[in-house]
Coordinates of C-alpha atoms (C1' of nucleotides) in Angstrom, one line a residue:
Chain A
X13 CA 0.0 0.0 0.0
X14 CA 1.6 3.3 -0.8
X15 CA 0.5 5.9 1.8
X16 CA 1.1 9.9 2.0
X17 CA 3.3 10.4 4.9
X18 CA 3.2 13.8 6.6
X19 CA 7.0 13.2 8.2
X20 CA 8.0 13.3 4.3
X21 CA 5.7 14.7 2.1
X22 CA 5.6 12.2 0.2
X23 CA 3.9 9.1 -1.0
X24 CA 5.7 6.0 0.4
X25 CA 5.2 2.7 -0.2
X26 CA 4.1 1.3 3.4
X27 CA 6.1 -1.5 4.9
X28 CA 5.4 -2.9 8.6
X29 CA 8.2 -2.6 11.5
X30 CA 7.1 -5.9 12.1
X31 CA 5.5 -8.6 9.6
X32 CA 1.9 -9.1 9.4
X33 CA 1.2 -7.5 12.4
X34 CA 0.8 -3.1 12.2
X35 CA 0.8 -1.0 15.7
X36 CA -1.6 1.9 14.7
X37 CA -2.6 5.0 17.0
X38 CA -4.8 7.7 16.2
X39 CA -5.8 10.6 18.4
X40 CA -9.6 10.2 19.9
X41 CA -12.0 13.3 21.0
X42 CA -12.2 15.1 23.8
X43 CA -15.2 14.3 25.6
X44 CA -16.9 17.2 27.2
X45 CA -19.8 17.4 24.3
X46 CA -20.6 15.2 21.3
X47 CA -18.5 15.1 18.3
X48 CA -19.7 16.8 15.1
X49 CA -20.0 15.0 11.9
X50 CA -16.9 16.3 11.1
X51 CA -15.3 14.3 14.2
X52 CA -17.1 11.5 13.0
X53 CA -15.8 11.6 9.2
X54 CA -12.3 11.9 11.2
X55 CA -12.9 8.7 13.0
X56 CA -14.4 7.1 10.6
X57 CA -11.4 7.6 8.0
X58 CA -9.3 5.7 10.8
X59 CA -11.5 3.0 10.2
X60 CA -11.4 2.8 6.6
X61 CA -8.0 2.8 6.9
X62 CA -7.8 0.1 9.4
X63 CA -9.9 -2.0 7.1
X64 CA -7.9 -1.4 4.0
X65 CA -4.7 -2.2 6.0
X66 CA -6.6 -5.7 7.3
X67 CA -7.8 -6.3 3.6
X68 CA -3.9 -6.0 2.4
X69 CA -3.4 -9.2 4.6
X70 CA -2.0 -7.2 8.3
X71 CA -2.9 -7.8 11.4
X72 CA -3.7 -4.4 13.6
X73 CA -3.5 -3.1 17.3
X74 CA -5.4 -0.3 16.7
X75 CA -5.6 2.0 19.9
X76 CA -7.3 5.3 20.6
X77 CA -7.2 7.5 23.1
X78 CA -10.2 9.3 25.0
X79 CA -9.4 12.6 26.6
X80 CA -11.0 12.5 29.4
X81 CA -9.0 14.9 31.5
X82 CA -9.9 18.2 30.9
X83 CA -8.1 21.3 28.8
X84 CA -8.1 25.1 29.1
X85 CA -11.1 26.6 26.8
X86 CA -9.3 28.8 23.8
X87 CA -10.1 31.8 25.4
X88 CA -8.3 31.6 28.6
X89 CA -11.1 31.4 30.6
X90 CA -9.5 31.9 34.2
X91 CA -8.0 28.6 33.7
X92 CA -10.9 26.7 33.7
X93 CA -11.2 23.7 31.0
X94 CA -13.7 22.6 29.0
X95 CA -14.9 19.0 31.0
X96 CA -15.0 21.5 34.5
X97 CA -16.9 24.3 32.7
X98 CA -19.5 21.8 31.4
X99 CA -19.8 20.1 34.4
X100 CA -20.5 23.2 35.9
X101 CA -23.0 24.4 32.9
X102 CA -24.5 21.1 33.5
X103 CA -24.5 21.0 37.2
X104 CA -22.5 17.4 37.0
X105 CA -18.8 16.6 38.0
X106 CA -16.1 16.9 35.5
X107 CA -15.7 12.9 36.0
X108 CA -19.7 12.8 35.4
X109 CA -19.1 14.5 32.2
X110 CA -16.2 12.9 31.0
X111 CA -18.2 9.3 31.7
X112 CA -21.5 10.5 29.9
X113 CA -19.6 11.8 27.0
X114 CA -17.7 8.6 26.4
X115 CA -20.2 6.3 26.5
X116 CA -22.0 8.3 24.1
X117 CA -18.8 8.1 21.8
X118 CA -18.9 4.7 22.4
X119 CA -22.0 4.0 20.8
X120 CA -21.4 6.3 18.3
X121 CA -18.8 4.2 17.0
X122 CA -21.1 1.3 16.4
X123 CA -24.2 4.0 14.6
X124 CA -20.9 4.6 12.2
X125 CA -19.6 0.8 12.1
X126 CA -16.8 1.7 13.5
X127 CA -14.4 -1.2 13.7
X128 CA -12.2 -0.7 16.9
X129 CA -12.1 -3.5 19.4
X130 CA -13.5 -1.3 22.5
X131 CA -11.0 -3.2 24.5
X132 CA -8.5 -0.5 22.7
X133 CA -10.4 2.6 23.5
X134 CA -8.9 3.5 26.4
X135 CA -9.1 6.6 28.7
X136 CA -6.2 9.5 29.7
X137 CA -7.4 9.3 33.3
X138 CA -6.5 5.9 33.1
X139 CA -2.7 6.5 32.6
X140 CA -2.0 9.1 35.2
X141 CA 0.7 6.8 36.0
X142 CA 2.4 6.0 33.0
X143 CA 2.2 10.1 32.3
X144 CA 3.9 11.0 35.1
X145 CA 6.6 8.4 34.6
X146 CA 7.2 9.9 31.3
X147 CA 7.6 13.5 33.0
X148 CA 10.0 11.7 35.6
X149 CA 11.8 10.5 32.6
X150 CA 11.7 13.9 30.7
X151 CA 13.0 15.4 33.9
X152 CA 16.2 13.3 34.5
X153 CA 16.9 14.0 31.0
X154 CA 17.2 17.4 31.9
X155 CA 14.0 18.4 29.1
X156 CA 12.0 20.3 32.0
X157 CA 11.6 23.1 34.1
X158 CA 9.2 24.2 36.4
X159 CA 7.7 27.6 36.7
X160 CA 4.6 28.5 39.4
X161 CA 1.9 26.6 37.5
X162 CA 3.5 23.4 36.4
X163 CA 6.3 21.9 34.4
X164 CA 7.2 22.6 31.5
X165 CA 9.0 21.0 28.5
X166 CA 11.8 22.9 27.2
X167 CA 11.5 22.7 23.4
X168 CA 15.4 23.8 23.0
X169 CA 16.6 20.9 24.4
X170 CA 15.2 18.3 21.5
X171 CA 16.9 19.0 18.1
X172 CA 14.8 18.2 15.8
X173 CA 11.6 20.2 17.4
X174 CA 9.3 21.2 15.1
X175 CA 10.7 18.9 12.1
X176 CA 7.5 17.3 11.1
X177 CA 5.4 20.2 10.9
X178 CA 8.3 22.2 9.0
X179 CA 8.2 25.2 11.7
X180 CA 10.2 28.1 11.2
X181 CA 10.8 29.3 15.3
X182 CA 12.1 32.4 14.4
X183 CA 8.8 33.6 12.4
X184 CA 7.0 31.9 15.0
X185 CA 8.4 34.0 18.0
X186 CA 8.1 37.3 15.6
X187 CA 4.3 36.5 15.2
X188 CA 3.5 35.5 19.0
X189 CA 0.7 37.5 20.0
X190 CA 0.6 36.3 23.5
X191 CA 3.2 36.7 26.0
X192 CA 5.7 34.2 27.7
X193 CA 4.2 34.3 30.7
X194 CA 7.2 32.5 32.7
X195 CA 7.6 30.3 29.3
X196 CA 11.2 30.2 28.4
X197 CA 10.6 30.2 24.8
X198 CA 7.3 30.6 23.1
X199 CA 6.9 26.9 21.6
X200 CA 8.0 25.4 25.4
X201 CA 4.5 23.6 27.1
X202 CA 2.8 22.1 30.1
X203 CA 3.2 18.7 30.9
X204 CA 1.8 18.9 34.3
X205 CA -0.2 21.4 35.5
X206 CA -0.4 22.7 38.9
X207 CA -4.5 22.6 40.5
X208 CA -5.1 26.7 41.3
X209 CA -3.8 26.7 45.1
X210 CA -7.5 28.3 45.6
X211 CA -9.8 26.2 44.0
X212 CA -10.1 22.4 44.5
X213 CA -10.9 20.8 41.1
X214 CA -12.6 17.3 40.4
X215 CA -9.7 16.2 38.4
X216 CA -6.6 16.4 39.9
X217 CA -3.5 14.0 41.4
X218 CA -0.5 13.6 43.3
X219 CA 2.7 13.8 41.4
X220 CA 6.6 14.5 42.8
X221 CA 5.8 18.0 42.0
X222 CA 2.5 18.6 43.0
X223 CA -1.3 18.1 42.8
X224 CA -2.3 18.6 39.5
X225 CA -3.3 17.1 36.1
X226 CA -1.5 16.0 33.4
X227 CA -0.8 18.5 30.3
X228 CA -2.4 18.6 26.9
X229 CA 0.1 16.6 24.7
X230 CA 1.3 13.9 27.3
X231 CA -1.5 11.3 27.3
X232 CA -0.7 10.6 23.6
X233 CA 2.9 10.0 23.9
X234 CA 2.2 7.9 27.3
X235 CA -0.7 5.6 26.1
X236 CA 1.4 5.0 22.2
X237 CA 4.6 3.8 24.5
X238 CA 2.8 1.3 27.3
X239 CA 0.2 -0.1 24.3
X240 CA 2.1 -0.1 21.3
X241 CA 5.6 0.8 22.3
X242 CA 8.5 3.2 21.8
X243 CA 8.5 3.3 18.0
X244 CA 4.8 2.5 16.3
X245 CA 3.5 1.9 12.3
X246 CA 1.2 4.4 11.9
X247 CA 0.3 8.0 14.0
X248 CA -3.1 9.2 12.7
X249 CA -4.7 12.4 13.9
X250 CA -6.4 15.7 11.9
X251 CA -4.4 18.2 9.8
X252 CA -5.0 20.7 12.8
X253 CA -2.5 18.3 15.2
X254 CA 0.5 19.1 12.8
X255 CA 2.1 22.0 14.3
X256 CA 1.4 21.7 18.0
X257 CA -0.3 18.3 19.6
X258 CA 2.0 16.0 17.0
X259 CA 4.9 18.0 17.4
X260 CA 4.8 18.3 20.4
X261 CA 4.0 14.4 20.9
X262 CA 7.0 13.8 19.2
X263 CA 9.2 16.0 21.0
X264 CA 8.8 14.7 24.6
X265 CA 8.2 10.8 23.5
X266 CA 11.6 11.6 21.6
X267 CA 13.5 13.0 24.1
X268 CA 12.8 10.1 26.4
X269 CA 13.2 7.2 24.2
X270 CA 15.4 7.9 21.7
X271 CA 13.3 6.3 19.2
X272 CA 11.3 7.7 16.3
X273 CA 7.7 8.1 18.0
X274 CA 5.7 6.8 14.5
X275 CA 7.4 5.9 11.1
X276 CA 4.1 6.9 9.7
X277 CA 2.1 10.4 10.0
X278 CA -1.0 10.0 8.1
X279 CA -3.4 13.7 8.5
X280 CA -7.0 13.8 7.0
X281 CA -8.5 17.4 5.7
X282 CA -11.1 19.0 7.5
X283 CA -14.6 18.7 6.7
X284 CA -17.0 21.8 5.7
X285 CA -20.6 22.1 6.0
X286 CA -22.2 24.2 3.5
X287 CA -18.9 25.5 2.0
X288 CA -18.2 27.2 5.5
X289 CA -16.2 25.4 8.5
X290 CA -17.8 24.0 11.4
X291 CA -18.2 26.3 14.3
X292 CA -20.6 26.7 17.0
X293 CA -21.6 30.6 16.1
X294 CA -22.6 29.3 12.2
X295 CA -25.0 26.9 14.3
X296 CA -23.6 24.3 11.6
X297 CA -21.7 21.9 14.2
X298 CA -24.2 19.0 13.3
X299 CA -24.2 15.7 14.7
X300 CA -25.3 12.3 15.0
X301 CA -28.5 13.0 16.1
X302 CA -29.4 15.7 13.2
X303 CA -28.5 12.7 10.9
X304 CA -31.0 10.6 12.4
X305 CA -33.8 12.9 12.8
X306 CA -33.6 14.0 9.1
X307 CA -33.7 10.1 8.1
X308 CA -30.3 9.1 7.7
X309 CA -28.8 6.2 9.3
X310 CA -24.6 5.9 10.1
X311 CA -24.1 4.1 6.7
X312 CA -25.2 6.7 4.7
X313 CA -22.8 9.2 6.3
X314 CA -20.3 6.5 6.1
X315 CA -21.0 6.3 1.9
X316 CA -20.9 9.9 2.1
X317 CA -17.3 10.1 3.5
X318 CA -16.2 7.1 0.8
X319 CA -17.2 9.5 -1.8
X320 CA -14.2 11.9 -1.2
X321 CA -10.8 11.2 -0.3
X322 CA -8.9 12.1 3.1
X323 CA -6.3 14.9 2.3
X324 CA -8.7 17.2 0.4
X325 CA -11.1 19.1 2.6
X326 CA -14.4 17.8 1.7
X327 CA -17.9 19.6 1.5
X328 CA -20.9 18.6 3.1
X329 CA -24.7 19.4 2.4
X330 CA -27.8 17.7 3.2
X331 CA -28.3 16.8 -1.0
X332 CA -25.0 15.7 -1.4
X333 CA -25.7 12.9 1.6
X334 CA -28.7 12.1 -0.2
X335 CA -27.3 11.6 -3.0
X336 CA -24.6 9.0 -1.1
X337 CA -27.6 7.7 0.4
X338 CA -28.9 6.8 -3.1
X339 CA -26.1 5.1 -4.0
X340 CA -25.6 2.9 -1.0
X341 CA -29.2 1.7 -1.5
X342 CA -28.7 1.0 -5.1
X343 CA -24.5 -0.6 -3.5
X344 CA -27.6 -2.7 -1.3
X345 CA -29.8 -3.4 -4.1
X346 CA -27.0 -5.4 -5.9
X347 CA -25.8 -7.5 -2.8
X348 CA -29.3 -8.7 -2.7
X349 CA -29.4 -9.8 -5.7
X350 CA -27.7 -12.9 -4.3
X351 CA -31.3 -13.8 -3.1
X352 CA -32.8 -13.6 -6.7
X353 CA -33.0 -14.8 -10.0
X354 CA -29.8 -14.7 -12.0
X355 CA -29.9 -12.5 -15.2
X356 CA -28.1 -13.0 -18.4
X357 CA -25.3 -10.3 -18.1
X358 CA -21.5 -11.3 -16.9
X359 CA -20.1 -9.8 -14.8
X360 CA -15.8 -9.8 -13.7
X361 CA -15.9 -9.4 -9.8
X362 CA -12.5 -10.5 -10.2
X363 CA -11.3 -7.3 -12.3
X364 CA -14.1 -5.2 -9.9
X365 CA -12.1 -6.5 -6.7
X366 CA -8.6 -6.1 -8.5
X367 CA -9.5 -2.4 -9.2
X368 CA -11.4 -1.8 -6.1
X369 CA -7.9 -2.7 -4.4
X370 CA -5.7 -0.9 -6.4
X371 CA -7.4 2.4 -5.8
X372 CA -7.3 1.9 -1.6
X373 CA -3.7 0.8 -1.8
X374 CA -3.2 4.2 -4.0
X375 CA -3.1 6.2 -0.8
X376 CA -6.9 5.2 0.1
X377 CA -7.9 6.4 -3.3
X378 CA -11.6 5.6 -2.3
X379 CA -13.5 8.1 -4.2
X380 CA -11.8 6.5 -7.1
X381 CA -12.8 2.5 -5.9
X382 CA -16.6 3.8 -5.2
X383 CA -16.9 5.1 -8.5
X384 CA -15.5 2.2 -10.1
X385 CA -18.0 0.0 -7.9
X386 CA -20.7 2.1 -9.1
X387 CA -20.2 1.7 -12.4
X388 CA -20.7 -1.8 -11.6
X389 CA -23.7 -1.5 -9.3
X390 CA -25.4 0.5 -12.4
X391 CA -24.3 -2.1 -15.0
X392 CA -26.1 -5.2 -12.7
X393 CA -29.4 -3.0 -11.5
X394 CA -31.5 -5.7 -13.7
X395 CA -29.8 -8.6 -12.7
X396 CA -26.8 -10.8 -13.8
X397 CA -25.5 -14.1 -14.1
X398 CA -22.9 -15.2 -10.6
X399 CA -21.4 -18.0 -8.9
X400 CA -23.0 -18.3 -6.1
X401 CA -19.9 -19.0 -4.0
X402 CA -17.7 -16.1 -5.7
X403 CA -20.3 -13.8 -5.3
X404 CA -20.4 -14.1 -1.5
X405 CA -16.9 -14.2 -1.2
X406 CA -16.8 -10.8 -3.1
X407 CA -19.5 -9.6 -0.8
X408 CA -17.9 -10.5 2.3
X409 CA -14.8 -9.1 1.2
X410 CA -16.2 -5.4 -0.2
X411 CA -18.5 -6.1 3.3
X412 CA -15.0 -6.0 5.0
X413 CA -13.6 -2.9 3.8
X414 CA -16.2 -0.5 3.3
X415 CA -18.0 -1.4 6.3
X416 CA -21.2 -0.7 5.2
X417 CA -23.4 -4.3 6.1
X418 CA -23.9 -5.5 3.1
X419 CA -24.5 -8.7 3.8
X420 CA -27.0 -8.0 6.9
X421 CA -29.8 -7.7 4.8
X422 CA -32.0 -10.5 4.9
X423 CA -34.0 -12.4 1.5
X424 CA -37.9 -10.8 1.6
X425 CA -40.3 -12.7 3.8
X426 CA -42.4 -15.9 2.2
X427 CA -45.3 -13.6 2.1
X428 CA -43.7 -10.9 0.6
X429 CA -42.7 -13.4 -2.3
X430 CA -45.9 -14.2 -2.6
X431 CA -47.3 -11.0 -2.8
X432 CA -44.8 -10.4 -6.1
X433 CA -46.3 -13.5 -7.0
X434 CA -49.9 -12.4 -6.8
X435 CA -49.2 -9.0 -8.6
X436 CA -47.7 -11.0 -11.6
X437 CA -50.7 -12.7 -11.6
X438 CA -52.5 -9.5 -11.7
X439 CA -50.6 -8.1 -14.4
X440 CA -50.7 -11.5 -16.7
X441 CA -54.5 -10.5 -15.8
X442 CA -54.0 -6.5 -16.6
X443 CA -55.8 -5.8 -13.3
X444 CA -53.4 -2.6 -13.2
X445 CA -55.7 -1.6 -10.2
X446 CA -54.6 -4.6 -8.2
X447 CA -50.9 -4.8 -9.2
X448 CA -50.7 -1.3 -7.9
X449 CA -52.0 -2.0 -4.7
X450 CA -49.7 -4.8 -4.3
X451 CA -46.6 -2.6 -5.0
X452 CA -48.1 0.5 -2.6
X453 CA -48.4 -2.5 -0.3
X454 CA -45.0 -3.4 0.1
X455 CA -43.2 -0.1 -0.7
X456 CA -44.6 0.2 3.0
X457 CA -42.5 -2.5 4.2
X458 CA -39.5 -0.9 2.4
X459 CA -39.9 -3.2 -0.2
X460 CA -39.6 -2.0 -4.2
X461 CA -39.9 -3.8 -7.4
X462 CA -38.9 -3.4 -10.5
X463 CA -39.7 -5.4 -14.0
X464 CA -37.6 -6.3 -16.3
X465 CA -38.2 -8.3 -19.0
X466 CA -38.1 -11.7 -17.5
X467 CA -38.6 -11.1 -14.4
X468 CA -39.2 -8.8 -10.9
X469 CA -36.9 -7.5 -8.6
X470 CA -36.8 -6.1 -5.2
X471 CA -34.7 -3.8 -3.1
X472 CA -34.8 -2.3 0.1
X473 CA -35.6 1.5 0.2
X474 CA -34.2 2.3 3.4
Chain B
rG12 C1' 2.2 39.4 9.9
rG13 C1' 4.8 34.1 9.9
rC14 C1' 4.5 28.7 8.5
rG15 C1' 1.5 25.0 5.7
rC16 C1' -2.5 22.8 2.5
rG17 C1' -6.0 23.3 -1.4
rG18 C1' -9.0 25.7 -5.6
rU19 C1' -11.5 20.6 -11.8
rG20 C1' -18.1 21.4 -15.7
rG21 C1' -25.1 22.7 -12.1
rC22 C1' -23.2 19.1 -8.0
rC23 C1' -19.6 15.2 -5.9
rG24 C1' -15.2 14.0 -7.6
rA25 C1' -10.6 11.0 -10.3
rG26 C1' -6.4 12.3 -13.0
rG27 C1' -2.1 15.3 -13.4
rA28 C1' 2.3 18.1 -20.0
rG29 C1' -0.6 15.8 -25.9
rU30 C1' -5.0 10.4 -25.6
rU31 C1' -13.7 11.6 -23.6
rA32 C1' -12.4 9.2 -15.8
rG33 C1' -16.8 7.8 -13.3
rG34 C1' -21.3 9.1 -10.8
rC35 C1' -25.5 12.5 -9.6
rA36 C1' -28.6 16.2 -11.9
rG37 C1' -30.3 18.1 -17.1
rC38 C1' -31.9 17.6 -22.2
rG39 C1' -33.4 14.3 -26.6
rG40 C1' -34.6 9.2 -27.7
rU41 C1' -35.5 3.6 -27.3
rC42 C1' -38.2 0.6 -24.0
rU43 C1' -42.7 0.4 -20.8
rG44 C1' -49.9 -0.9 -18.5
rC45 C1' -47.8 2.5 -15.0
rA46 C1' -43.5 3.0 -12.1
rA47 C1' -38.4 2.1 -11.6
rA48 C1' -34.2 0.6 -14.0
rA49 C1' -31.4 -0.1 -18.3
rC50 C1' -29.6 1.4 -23.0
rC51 C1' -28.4 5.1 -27.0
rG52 C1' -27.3 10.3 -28.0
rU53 C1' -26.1 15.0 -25.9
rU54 C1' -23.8 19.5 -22.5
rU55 C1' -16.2 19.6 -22.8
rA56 C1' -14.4 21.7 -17.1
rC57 C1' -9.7 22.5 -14.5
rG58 C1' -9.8 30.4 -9.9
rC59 C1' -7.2 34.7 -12.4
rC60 C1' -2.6 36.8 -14.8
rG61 C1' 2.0 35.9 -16.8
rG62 C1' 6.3 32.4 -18.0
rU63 C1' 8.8 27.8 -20.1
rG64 C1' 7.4 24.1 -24.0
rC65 C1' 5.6 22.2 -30.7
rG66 C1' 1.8 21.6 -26.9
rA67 C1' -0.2 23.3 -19.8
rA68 C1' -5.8 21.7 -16.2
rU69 C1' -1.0 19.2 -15.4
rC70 C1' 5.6 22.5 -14.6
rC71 C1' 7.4 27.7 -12.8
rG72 C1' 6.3 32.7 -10.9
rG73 C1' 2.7 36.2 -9.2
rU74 C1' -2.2 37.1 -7.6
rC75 C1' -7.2 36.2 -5.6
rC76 C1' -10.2 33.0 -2.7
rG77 C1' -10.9 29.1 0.9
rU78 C1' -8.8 26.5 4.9
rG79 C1' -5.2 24.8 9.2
rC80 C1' -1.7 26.3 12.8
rC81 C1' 1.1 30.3 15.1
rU82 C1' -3.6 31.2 21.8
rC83 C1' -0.4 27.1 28.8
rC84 C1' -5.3 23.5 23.3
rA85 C1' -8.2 17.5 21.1

RNA sequence: GGCGCGGUGGCCGAGGAGUUAGGCAGCGGUCUGCAAAACCGUUUACGCCGGUGCGAAUCCGGUCCGUGCCUCCA
């Protein structure tokens, strides 16, 4: 598979630090409210990954990390962070937030199909140790220094700081808007924050230096190095995490290890809504319940996301879901076909699969694979002629790598069957007026047909 | 202001120096009890301005627009 890697610009061909099996980590939300449906096409685009990685013949220990310790709000809010100010909005604990939101992620990951054991999920607050250990580590190295509010990482001290996102310090410095505070250089930061000597906050912990909580960046470097180890396959994260979170990632799991932190970087694009980024003032910051209330289901989303590639920044409007919509009904229509008569047309699922699997291994080219399986869907709406056997096998495999249940649809009910029955019957009888009630009857049980020549077929409309 | 990424027809999008991507929508037709589908025909695009080529959507420069980061941030 030949994958873009941010570390070099480039597209590389991808080959594992160990065979057959691929340690892959990609950077989870932050759960003090629900992820948009732009956090959702980010997750699922790990997935999609992950699935064409499994289809190329690897093994995967996929983890991902829930931040469940909270972080400053952008607008330095008197250092209060966003799981405490919702807990407060919501009159809950931080902790009572943090568990409410992750549980709804949780299932979320299952409306989208998902495909992360939830064995690998795992939660910042549970590595408090491991993160301090990794401070400890950073500290002997002489990385760190401590000012009044916690303890800082000194960026000067790792060579290579900033490699990965290409940073130019000097330009940065000149264009700092905020001060240093007691920050020895401007791209220095936190990893362990002092608790306000005033306030007692619901997150907090001993550490050799104080009660506090962990900073922003360290849960990443510390969950990657006790699950996966020092060096891992594949870092995934959003194009935003370039220049601070992954830099900084790699600085301080650098500077204790001596290893490279990931021999991969792969970034996905932002999504838009309406031509227009997602923010809270645009009111545009949809999410999993809009979908469901305007009668979409995950998979639809999840075609919708197919349809456009990761590094571009993609655009999304309700008629452009319905449109993927459409075409993952019509993707349905031709899997069930395995429960009807054959038609006369051939078809190459061979040459389909071939191409399909050329265009993910081309950098997860997937835009590309689902209009080459369209093409096919199109070409077989009335019907062709299969092997039973190959046809499954293709079905389970496409099942596997686009994720989208193909093969959970079930044959039509013995009544229903009988119904299309009937209505031939009707229509060898031209009792139009009957044969139309028959179809209005089971277009209410999401059933439709369509005639051909020799014959009637169904598909599911939802 | 600094450092990045991107701009393809009504829409989504592939490709990336010469050869019609594909799909959706549209229009005309074949077919059809109706519907749906299918099939045939049809609409030739690469933000703008320059440059280098026999030839540029594709390379180079500039410019405009969008977007990410530079804020103790996922």
């Amino acid at each position: 598979m030949k994958l873009y890697n941010t570390g070099s610009r480039k597209v590389e061909d991808f080959t594992p630090l160990k065979k057959d099996k691929i340690s892959f980590y990609s950077c989870g939300p932050t759960v003090y409210d629900k992820p948009t449906i732009g956090n959702w096409a980010s997750f699922i685009r790990y997935d999609i990954l992950s699935r064409a990685l499994r289809m190329d013949g690897y093994e995967l220990d996929w983890i991902m990390n829930i931040t469940d310790v909270g972080h400053l709000v952008s607008d330095a809010d008197e250092g209060e962070d966003k799981l405490e100010k919702t807990a407060r909005r919501e009159s809950k604990t931080a902790w009572q937030i943090a568990e409410h939101y992750s549980r709804y992620f949780i299932d979320g990951l299952d409306y989208f199909n998902i495909s992360i054991p939830k064995k690998n999920i795992v939660r910042a607050t549970d590595y408090i140790d491991q993160q301090i250990e990794l401070v400890k580590k950073l500290e002997s190295g002489g990385h760190t220094y401590e000012t009044s509010d916690g303890v800082y990482f000194d960026s000067t001290t790792f060579a290579d700081y900033g490699k990965m996102a290409r940073l130019d310090l000097s330009g940065q410095k000149g264009g700092a808007r905020v001060g240093l505070g007691e920050k020895k250089h401007a791209t220095d930061f936190a990893l362990w924050k002092f608790s306000p000597k005033d306030k007692k906050r619901d997150m907090e912990w001993d550490s050799p230096w104080g009660k506090g909580f962990p900073g922003w960046h360290l849960e990443c470097s510390a969950i990657a190095l006790s699950e996966l180890g020092e060096t891992i396959d594949i870092h995934a994260g959003g194009i935003e995490h370039i220049p601070v979170h992954h830099t900084n990632e790699i600085a301080q799991s650098e500077s204790a290890t001596h290893k490279i932190l990931a021999k991969f970087w792969v970034h996905n694009n932002h999504l838009q809504i309406d031509g227009q980024k997602i923010s809270k003032s645009l009111g545009n910051g949809y999410t999993l319940e809009d979908l469901s209330s305007k009668g979409f289901n995950g998979l639809d989303f999840r075609m919708f996301v197919l349809g456009s590639n990761y590094r571009n920044e993609s655009n999304f409007t309700w008629e452009i879901l319905t449109e993927a919509k459409q075409k993952r009904i019509e993707l349905q229509a031709a899997a069930d076909l395995r429960y009807q008569t054959k038609g006369k047309l051939k078809a190459d699922l061979q040459k389909l699969k071939r191409d399909i699997t050329e265009a993910f291994d081309d950098n997860l080219n997937t835009s590309l694979a689902m209009s080459v399986l369209n093409s096919f869907v199109q070409s077989v709406s009335n019907g062709f002629d299969y092997d039973e056997n190959e046809f499954m096998n293709f079905l389970d495999w496409l099942d596997n790598l686009l994720g989208l249940e193909l093969l959970d649809s079930k044959d039509i009910t013995a009544g229903q069957m009988e119904l299309i029955k009937e209505r031939n019957l009707a229509r060898q009888d031209k009792d139009w007026a009957r044969a139309d009630r028959i179809r209005g009857e089971l277009l209410k049980e999401s059933i439709a047909l369509k005639d051909t020549d020799e014959e009637t077929l169904w598909y599911r409309t939802n």
